[in-house]
Coordinates of C-alpha atoms in Angstrom, one line a residue:
X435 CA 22.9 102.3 47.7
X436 CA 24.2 100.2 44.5
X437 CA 22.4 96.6 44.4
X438 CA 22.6 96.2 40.9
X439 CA 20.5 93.2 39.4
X440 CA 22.4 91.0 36.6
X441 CA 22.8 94.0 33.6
X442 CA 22.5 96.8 35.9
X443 CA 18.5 97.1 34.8
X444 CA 15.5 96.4 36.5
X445 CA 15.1 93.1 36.7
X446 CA 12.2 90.1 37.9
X447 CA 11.0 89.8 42.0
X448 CA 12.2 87.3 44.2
X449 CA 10.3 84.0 43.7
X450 CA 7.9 84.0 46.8
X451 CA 8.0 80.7 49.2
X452 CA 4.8 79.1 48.6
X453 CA 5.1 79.4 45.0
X454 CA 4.3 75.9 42.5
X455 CA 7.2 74.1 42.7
X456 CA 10.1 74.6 40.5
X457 CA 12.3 71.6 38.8
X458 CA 16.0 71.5 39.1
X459 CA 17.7 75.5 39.0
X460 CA 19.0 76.3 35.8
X461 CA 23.1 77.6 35.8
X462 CA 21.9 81.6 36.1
X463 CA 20.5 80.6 39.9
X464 CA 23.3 83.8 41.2
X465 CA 21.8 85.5 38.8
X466 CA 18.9 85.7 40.3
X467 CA 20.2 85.8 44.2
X468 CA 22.0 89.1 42.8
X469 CA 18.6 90.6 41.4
X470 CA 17.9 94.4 43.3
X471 CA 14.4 93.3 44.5
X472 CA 16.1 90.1 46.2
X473 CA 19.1 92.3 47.6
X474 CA 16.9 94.6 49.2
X475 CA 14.3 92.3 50.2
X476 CA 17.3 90.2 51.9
X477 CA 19.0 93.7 53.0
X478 CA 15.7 94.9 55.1
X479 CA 15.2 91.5 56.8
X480 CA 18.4 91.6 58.3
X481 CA 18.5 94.7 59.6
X482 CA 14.8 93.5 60.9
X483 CA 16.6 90.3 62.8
X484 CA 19.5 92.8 64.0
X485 CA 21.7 90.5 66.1
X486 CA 25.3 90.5 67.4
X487 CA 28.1 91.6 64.7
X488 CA 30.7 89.1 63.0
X489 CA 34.4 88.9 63.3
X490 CA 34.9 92.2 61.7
X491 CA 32.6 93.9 64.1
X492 CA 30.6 95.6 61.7
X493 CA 27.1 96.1 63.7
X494 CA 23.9 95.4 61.5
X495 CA 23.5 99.7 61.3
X496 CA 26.1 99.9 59.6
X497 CA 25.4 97.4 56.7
X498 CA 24.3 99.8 54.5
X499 CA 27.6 101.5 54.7
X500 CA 29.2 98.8 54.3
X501 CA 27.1 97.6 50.7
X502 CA 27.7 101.3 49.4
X503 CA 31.3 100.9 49.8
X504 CA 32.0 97.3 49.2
X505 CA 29.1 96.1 46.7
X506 CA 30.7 96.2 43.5
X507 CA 33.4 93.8 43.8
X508 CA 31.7 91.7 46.1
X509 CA 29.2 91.6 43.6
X510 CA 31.9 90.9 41.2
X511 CA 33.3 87.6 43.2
X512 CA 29.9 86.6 43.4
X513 CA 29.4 86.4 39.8
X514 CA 32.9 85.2 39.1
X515 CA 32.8 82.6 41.9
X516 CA 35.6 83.9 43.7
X517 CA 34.0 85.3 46.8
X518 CA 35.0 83.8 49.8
X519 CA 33.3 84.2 53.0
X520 CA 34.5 85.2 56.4
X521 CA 34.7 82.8 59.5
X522 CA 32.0 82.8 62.0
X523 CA 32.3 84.4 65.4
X524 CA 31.9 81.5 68.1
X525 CA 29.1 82.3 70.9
X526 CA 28.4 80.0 73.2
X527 CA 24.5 79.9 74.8
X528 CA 23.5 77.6 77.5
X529 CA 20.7 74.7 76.4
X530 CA 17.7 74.7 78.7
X531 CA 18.6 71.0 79.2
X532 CA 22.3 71.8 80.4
X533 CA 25.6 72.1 78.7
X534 CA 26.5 75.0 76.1
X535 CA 25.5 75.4 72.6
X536 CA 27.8 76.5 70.0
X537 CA 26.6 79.5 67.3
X538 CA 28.4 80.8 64.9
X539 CA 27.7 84.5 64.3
X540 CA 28.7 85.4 60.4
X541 CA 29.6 88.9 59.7
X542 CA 27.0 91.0 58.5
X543 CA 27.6 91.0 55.0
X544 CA 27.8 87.1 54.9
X545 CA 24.3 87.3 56.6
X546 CA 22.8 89.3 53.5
X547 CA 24.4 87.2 51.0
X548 CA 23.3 84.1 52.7
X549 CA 19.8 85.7 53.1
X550 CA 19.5 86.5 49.6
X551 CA 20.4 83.1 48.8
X552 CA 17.8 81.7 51.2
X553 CA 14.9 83.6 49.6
X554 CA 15.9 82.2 45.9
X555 CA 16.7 78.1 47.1
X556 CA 13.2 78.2 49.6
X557 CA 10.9 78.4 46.2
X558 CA 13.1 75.2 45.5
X559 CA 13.2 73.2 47.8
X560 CA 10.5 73.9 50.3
X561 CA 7.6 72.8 48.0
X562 CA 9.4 69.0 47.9
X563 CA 10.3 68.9 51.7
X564 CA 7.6 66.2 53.7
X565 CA 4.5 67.3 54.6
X566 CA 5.1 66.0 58.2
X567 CA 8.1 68.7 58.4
X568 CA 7.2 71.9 60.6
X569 CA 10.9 73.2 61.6
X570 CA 12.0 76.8 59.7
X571 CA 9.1 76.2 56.8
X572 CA 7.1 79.2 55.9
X573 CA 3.8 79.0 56.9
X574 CA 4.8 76.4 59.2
X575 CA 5.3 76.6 62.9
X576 CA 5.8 74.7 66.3
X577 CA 1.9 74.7 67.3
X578 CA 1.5 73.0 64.0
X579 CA 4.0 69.9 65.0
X580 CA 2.3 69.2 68.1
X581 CA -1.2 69.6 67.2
X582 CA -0.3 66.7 64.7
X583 CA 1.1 64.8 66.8
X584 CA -1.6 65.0 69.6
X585 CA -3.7 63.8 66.6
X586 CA -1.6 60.5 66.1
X587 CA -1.9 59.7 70.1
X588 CA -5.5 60.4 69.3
X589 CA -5.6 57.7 66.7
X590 CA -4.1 55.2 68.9
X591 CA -0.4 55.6 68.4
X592 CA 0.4 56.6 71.9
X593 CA 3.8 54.9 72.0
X594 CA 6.7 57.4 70.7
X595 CA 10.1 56.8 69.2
X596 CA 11.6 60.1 70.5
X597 CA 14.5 60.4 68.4
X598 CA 17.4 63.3 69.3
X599 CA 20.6 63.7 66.8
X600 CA 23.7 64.1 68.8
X601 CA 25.4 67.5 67.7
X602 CA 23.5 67.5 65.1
X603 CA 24.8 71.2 63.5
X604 CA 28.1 70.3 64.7
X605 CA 28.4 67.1 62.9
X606 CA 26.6 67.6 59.5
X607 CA 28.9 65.9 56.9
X608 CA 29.6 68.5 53.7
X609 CA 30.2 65.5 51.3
X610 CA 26.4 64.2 51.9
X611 CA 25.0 67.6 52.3
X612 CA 26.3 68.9 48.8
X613 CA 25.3 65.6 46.9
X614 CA 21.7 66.2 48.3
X615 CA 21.8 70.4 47.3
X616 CA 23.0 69.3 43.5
X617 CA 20.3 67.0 43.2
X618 CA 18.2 70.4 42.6
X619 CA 21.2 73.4 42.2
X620 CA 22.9 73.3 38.6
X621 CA 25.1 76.8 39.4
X622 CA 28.2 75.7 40.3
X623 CA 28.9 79.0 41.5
X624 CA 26.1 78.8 43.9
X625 CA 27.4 75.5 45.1
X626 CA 30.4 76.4 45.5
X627 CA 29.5 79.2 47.5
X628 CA 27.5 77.5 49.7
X629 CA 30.7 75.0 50.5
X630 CA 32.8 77.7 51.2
X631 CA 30.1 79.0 53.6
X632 CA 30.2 75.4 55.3
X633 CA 34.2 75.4 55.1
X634 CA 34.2 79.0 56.2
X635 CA 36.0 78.0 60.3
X636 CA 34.8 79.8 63.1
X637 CA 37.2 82.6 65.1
X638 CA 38.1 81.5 68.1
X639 CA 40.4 83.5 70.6
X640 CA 41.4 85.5 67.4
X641 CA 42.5 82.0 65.9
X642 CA 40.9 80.7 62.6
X643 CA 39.8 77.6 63.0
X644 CA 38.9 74.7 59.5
X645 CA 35.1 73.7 59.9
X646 CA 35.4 69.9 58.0
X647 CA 32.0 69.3 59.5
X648 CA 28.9 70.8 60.5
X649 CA 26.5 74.2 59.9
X650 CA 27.1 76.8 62.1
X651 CA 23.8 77.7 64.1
X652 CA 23.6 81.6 63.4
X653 CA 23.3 82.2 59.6
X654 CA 20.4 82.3 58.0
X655 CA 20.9 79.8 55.6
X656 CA 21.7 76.9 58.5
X657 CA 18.0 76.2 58.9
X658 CA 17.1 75.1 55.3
X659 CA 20.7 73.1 55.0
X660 CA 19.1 71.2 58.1
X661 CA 16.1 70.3 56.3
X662 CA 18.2 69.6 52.9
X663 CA 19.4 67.2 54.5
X664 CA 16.8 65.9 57.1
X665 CA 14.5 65.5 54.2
X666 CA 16.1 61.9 53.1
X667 CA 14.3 61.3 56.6
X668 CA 11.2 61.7 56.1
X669 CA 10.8 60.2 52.6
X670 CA 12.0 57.2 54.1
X671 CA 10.0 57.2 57.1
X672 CA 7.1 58.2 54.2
X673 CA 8.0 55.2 52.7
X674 CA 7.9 52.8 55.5
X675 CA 4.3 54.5 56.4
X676 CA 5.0 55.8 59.4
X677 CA 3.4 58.3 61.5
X678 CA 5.5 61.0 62.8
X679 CA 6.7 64.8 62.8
X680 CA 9.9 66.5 62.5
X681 CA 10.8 69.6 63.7
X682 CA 14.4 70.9 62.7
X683 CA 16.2 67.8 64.4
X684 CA 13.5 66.6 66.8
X685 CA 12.0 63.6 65.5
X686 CA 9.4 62.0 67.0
X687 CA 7.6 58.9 65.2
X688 CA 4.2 57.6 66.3
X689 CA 3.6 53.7 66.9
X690 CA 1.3 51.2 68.4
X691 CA 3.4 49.9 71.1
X692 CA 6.8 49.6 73.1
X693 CA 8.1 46.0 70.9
X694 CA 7.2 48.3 67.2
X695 CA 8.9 51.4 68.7
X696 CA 12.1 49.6 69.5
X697 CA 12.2 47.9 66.0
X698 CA 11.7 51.4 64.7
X699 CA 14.3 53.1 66.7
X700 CA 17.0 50.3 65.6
X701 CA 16.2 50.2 61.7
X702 CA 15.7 54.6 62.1
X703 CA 19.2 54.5 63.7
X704 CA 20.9 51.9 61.3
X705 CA 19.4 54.4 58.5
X706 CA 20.6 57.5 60.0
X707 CA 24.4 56.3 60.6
X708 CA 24.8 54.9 57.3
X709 CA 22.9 57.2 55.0
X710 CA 22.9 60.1 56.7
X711 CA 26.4 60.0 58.9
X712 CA 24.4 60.9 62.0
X713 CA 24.4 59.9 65.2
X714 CA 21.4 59.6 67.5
X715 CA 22.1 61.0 71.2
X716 CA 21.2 57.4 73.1
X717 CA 21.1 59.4 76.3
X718 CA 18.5 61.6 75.5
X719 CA 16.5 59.2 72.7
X720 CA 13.7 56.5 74.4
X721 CA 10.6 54.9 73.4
X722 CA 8.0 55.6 76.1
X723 CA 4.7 57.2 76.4
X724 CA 3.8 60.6 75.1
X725 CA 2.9 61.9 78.2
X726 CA 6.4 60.9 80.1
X727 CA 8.0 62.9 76.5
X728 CA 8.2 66.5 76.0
X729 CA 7.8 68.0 72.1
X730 CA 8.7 71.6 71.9
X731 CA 7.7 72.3 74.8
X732 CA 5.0 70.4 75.9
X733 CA 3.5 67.4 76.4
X734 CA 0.6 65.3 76.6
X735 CA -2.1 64.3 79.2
X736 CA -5.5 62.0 79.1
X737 CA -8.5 64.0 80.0
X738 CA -11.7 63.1 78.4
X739 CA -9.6 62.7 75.1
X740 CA -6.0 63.8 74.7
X741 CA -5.0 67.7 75.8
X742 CA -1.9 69.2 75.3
X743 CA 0.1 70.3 78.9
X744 CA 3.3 72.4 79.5
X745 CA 6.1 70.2 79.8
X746 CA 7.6 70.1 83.2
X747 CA 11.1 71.4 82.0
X748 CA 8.9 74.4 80.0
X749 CA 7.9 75.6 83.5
X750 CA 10.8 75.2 85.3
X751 CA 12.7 76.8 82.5
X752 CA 10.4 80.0 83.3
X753 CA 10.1 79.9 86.6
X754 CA 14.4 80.0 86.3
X755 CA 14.1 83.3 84.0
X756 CA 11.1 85.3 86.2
X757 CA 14.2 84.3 89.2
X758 CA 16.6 86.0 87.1
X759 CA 13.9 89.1 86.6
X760 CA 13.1 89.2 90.0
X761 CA 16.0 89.2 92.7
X762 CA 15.7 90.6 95.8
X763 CA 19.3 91.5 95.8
X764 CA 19.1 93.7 92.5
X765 CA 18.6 96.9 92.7
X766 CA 16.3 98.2 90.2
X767 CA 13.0 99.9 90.4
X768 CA 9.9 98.0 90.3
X769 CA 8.5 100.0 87.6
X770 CA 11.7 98.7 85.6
X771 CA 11.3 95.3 87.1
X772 CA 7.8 95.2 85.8
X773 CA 8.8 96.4 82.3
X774 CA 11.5 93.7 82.3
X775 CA 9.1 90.6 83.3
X776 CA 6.0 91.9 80.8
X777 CA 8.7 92.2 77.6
X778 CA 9.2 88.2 78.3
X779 CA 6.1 86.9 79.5
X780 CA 4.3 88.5 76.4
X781 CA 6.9 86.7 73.5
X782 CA 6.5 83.2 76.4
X783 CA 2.5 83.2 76.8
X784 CA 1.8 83.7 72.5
X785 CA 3.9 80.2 72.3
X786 CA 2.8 78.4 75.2
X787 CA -1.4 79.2 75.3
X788 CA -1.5 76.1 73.4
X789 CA -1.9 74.4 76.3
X790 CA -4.9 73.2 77.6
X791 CA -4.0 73.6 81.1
X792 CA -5.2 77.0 83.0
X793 CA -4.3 76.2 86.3
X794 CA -0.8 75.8 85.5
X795 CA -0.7 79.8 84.4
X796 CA -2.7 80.4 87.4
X797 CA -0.3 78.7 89.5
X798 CA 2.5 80.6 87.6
X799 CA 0.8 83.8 88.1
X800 CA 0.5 83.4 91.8
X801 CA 4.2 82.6 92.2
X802 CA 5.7 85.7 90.4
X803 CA 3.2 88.0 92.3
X804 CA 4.5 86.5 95.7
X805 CA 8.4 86.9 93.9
X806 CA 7.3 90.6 93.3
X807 CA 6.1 91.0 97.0
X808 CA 9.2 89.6 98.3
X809 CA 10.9 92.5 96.2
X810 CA 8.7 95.3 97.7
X811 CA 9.2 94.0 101.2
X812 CA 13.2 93.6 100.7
X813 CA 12.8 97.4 99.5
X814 CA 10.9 98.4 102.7
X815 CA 13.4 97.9 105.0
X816 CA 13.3 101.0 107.4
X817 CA 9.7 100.0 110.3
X818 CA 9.1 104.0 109.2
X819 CA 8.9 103.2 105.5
X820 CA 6.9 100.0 106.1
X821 CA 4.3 102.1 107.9
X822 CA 3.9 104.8 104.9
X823 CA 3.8 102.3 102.5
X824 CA 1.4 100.5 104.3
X825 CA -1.1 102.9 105.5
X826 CA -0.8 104.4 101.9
X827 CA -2.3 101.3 100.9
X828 CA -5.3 101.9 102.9
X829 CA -4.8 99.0 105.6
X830 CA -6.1 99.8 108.7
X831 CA -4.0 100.9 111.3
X832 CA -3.9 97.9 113.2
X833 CA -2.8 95.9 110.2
X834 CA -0.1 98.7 109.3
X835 CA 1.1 98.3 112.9
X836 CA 1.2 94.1 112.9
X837 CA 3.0 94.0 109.4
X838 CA 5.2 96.9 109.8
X839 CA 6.9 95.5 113.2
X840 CA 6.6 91.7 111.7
X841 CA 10.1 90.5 112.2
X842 CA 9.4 87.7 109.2
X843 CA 11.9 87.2 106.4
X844 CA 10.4 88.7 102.7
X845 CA 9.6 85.5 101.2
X846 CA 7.3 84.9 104.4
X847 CA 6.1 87.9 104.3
X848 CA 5.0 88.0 101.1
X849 CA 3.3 84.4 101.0
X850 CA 1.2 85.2 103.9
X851 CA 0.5 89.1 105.0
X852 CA 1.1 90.8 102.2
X853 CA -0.8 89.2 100.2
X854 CA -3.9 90.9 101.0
X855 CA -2.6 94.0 100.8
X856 CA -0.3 93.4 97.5
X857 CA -2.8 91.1 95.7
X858 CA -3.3 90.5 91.4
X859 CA -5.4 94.1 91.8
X860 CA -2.7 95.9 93.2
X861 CA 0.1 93.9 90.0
X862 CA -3.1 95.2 87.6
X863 CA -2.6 99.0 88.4
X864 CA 1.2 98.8 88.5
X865 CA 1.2 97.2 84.7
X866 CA 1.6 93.8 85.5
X867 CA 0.9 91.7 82.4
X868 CA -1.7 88.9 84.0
X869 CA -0.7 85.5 82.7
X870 CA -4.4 84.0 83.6
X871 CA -6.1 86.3 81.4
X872 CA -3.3 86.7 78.8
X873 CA -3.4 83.1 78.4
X874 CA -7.7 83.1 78.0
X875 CA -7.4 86.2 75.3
X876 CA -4.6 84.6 73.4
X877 CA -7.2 81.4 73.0
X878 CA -10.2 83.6 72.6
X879 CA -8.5 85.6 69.9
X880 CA -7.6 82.0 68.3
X881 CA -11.5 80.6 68.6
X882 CA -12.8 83.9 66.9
X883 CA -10.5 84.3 64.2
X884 CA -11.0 80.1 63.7
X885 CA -7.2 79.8 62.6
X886 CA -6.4 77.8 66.2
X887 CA -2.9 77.9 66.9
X888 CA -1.8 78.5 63.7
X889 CA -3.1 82.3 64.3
X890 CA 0.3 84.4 64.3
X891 CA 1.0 85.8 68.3
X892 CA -1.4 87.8 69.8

């Protein structure tokens, strides 16, 4: 494979995100996105994030191909500045709150150019962003967010400004984005590039369509765009002393009562629209109480101090997916079933231990192991099959009898009866993942390696 760097010799690593900050890129910046060791690094963590192929239809397996064959002149535009992106593909996703949101898949060579040009502009920018910004920072992650803002409530500022940007991808003005990328990018090749990125349109029914706002949700390079731009933000929040964290665009800021949070919330608003060109979704933006907010996820109770709880929409979000997992009218067997509901659960608990709430994943448990038993009853629907699954369970014979002839539905059935016969033993020997003591051996793993939270998943 041909990634050649700038004179076709070997040439410096990729600056590494953490690294001392660096002052304005000098006019070589594609220079250095086009190094070997950037191109490769860039070229292994796509094919690592895989994903859904663009409107060409290349599939990530193929991108090596695609580089052997194509790399020279692309490399060529690049230099030259005449390389011009491809649209996006549109997907839509439904949000956990309702209504669809719109991604914008690029093709797979896009995504390692866009990737290579992440890993050069991080070293940049990330070491100015705000301190009190956790979104798509590395070293930085969700846990972080609301462990700081737990600490604010903690402090006394237990009134919030919940602040949500309406479309906030969609409606990203290129104009103000661009001003605030040149403030740091000299390489007018890179900024062009980046433009035509934003300007790229999005395939739609095999129709192109112009993009005069927005960053597509999807590339790789959206995220730090986001915080580009999100960072005028938080300097002046900084400068106005506020307490507060951001997370992408979820804002929350931290005051002393309802009559400061709505004079914060007006003046934050005013700033946003005029500055900025955003708008703030009024319908899902309020100043209220921490614990009547959810933050990533959770939210916040009072308990000899203030604890962190799972946020009622977290649980009814997963109680909507282990539904999904486990119909009674799918046909699939339980072994699969199992295998299906462990892949999720394990990605779900290594987020969501943070919570300080046990019983909730106790209570969880106990509902999926009824769902499960509502499964195995639906499968058992022959009286003759009920009695040799039962007695092979070891029930006495009077209990095989009383069960086997029950004329009660599954979900009966399985809240009830089964239950001694099907109980969290019986889940533990079929390979059950056990939320209960998933959830106490994520913690116990964060208490011994003392990183809290901040531990990567277990």
């Amino acid at each position: 494979m041909k990634l050649q760097g700038p004179a076709g010799g070997r040439s410096a690593p990729p600056a590494q995100a953490g690294a001392p900050p660096r002052e304005e890129s000098g006019s070589n910046l594609m220079e250095q996105v086009l190094t070997r060791e950037n191109l490769l690094a860039a070229l292994k963590r796509v094919e690592r994030n895989g994903g859904a192929p663009g409107v060409d239809g290349v599939p990530t397996e193929r991108l090596r191909d695609q580089v052997r064959a194509e790399w020279d002149r692309i490399r060529q535009e690049l230099l030259t500045g005449t390389y011009r992106p491809q649209p996006v593909r549109r997907v839509e996703i439904p949000k956990p709150s309702g209504g669809m949101r719109l991604l914008g898949i690029p093709t797979v060579m896009d995504r390692l150019i866009q990737q290579a040009l992440l890993q050069v502009l991080t070293p940049i920018f990330d070491p100015t962003f705000s301190e009190h910004s956790f979104g798509f920072r590395p070293g930085r992650r969700g846990h972080d967010a609301v462990r700081r803002a737990r600490q604010y409530v903690e402090e006394g500022y237990d009134w919030v400004v919940d602040m949500d940007l309406e479309k906030f991808f969609d409606r990203v003005n290129h104009d103000v984005l661009m001003a605030r990328v040149a403030r740091r990018v000299q390489d007018k090749r890179v900024l062009r590039l980046i433009r035509r990125y934003l300007q790229a349109g999005v395939m739609v029914d095999g129709v192109v369509m112009e993009t005069e706002e927005g960053t597509p949700q999807g590339g790789p390079l959206s995220p730090l765009l986001a915080n580009i731009l999100l960072d005028d933000l938080d300097k002046e929040l900084e400068r106005r002393g506020h307490r507060f964290v951001r997370y992408a665009d979820d804002c929350n800021i931290y005051v002393r009562s309802r009559r400061a949070g709505e004079r914060v919330m007006a003046s934050v608003r005013r700033f946003l629209q005029e500055r900025l060109r955003l708008k703030v979704n009024e319908e899902k933006s309020a100043v209220d109480r921490p614990w009547r907010r959810k933050f990533l996820g959770f939210s916040m109770y009072r308990n000899r101090g203030v604890r962190i709880r799972l946020a009622p929409q977290t649980v009814g979000r997963v109680k909507a997916k282990l539904r999904e997992l486990t119909r009674r009218n799918r046909s699939e067997p339980m072994k699969e079933r199992i295998r299906k509901v462990n892949a999720y659960l394990r990605g779900w608990i290594g987020y969501y231990a943070l919570a300080d709430t046990p019983s909730v994943f106790e209570a969880l448990e106990g509902w999926l192991h009824r769902r499960l038993r509502a499964c195995v009853w639906k499968q058992w629907k022959r009286v003759r099959t009920r009695y040799r699954e039962l007695r092979a369970l070891g029930l006495p014979e009077w209990v095989v009898r009383q069960y086997a002839n029950s004329r009660k539905g599954p979900w009966r059935m399985a809240g009830g009866p089964l239950n001694r016969a099907l109980g969290s033993a019986y889940w533990r020997t079929q390979g059950l993942l056990s939320l209960s003591e998933s959830y106490q051996a994520t913690r116990q793993a964060w208490r011994t390696a003392g990183c809290g939270p901040a531990c990567p998943v277990v």
